[in-house]
Amino acid sequence: MAKNLVIVESPAKAKTIEGYLGKDYIVKSSFGHVRDLAKKGLAIDIDAKFAPNYEVSPDKKQIVAELKKLAKEADTVWLATDEDREGEAISWHLYETLGLEKKDTKRITFNEITKVAVTRAIERPRNINRELVDAQQARRVLDRIVGFELSPVLWKKVRPSLSAGRVQSVAVRLIVEREREIEKFNTESFYKVQAEFTTSDGLLKAELNQQLQEKSAAVQILEQSKTADFFVEDVQQKPATKSPAAPFTTSTLQQEASMKLGFSVTKTMSVAQRLYESGYITYMRTDSVNLSETAIAAAQEAITSQFGANYSKPTKYSTKSTGAQEAHEAIRPTDFTKPSISAERDEVRLYELIWKRAIASQMAHAQLERTTIKIGGLNQAQYFQAKGEVIIFDGFLKVYLATNLDDDAEENAETEGLLPRVQVNEKLTLQNALATERFSRAPSRYVEATLVKKLEELGIGRPSTYAPTISTIQKRNYVEKKEREGAIRKYAQLELKAGQITEQTKSETTGKERNKLSPTDIGTVVTDFLVAHFEQILDYQFTAKVEAEFDEIAQGNLNWTDMLQSFYGPFHNHVEQTLEHSERATGERELGIDPKSQRRVIARIGRFGPMIQIGDEKADGLKPQFASLQGNQSINNITLEEALKLFDLPRVLGEHNGEAVKVNIGRFGPYVQVGKRFSSIPKDEDPLSMSLERAIELDTLKLEEAAKALIKTFEDRPDVQLLNGRYGAYLKIGKDNFKLPKDSQPETLTLEACLEIAANQGTKTSKKRPVRKK
């Protein structure tokens, strides 16, 4: 048996490391955390200094048993989980759960999974860092307390089954507040004037130095331009440099992968994890931009070899983030001589992005020449201006240019490339001038990348929390990615050509969006309630302060239980006060009066989601009527007319094979009903305008899908079915589903075997109906 047992948290990491160590080492995976706070109850003893009640997860009991056996047989156990707080906590939980002895246990970490790094780590073991463990425990315990105590408040005051979280609720608040900014924004129009001039060296495109607020001002400029003697008033040429961006941190990788590759933050972290575990990149959860001396030297060698010595500029970057965690390296390739790798497409694309960013960070600055030409002829205050930029030496631009998330493509667009050569006082001939109506823009909705950037700027969350936070707020239906088709907007365009001014009305699509984050109705109502009653929890500075306190705990400057005690007392009292004294929150909004019944019509959040209500039993003594909103509607902007149309449902469209065909909206969205069969209506289709033919088509598709899914039925028990599902074959009896044993062939299973499978999985379903004897 091997003398050394090495435990890591993932099988892929175990496989890579095993290849670097000799026969005296066996490498095993814990598959993440082996234990966590007990699922039942709070699992924290508040009175015993917040003592956590940890339990081994049921799915980890077999793994723990195997690791215990191997640990007893080994001389030394090496805990080689990741180097951040989460990894340190996994090692500590393994130490406690496996009952390891300090003298026989060594903690090792490495920033990259290479033979050199792993061997060096084995030579320099250390003990488990309790400060890092305590920082992770503090976060886990605090988040459990906040969720455990706040969620029941939401169940009682807003709607059942809701949840709140310390970081997730703040992230939703950002999105809700941005939506309110957009709703309040008043679009104003202005005019941009662009002109084309003939010079001795070719055509020169220029733009008026001012935006004009009125159409009359635009007309006046064009009128002046008819007779103006245009000339080159000034030419300025300035050298400029463009610097490369620092190597990736977790947040900048997530931002850039979103903008350049279209990855969600969750996908970015998943792909990066695989790259790390395969030994291609350094650890991917970091807020450091630092590169080791070894990495800088390796990059210099690769740049000199591939591009030449003049392209190399070794640079040491320093981390600006005040709350930066332990001193990790930035994310970089483990081998700078590999611009690409052989792997899955997503892994290749992300690796190449990381390689380019890291190698560019060590390359020379780009040398530019920026030219500005001022064109006189109108008046002192107003003039046309042309800008150009020429790359003299490309430097790092040969490899990579970072995306600027703050760029406005339309408003900040500048001419790139050569301008014609002109001399001061050279006379110019105006070819044409265009005055185009433009419009001020509301703030943009967040995409995942810009939300990560904002959270980082505010000091909210850490590299390990950005992706789970953004994933959670979408899973819990507080935030959604909406597809907006936009609307047609008309604008005016005036053109001066050949001494004549003509006007055209043109149109464009505005407001078209994909993958932008919008708050749902329930997300807005929950946020408003929490801001009103738990302002501190939703306060950006407070959330950042808590993150800073976790950092202090990790550095050994603050006791974790003292930090929790100072938070818990006031928070718990506030929860009790809110439960007792606050009103229910429904987001109620009055729309008007129903012309048929003369009763009040309101939009609000109900037990099953956004809804319209006609009438109030307390006010008029009659039972109210209810209708659910469609997926593309909101209680915040639905009109009275749109709301009343919802009461036309259910609509009976006709008959099909003797069965009534209806459309309606239910708890899970719009659907078609034919007899007792139900089919979902696609999101982009309106049940209020659906035809009988389309409804029958959806029902037919559902029947065809059901027929494909059916493997086997039994004449004596028609409620027992063997079906194909998303994750393979399964058994269905009535409304209950059961897993099939491994290696079973569903086509050959008898009725008795199916009932036995159900009975073994702890249900009485098999006894509901007896098998009919022939």
GROMACS .gro file of C-alpha atoms in nm, residues 16-17 19-21 110-121 276-282 332-335:
model
   28
   16THR     CA    1  -0.328   1.535  -1.322
   17ILE     CA    2  -0.135   1.527  -0.992
   19GLY     CA    3   0.091   1.166  -1.308
   20TYR     CA    4   0.355   1.381  -1.135
   21LEU     CA    5   0.404   1.171  -0.819
  110PHE     CA    6   0.018   2.520  -0.533
  111ASN     CA    7  -0.086   2.799  -0.765
  112GLU     CA    8  -0.056   2.581  -1.075
  113ILE     CA    9  -0.079   2.207  -1.132
  114THR     CA   10   0.260   2.141  -1.288
  115LYS     CA   11   0.527   1.889  -1.186
  116VAL     CA   12   0.759   2.167  -1.064
  117ALA     CA   13   0.485   2.333  -0.854
  118VAL     CA   14   0.360   2.005  -0.702
  119THR     CA   15   0.713   1.885  -0.620
  120ARG     CA   16   0.800   2.223  -0.461
  121ALA     CA   17   0.478   2.207  -0.251
  276TYR     CA   18  -0.665   2.469  -1.410
  277GLU     CA   19  -0.722   2.105  -1.321
  278SER     CA   20  -0.564   1.998  -1.650
  279GLY     CA   21  -0.252   2.199  -1.567
  280TYR     CA   22  -0.294   2.464  -1.839
  281ILE     CA   23  -0.350   2.778  -1.626
  282THR     CA   24  -0.286   2.901  -1.272
  332ARG     CA   25  -0.196   3.308  -1.654
  333PRO     CA   26  -0.090   3.011  -1.867
  334THR     CA   27   0.150   2.770  -1.701
  335ASP     CA   28   0.352   2.755  -2.023
   0.00000   0.00000   0.00000
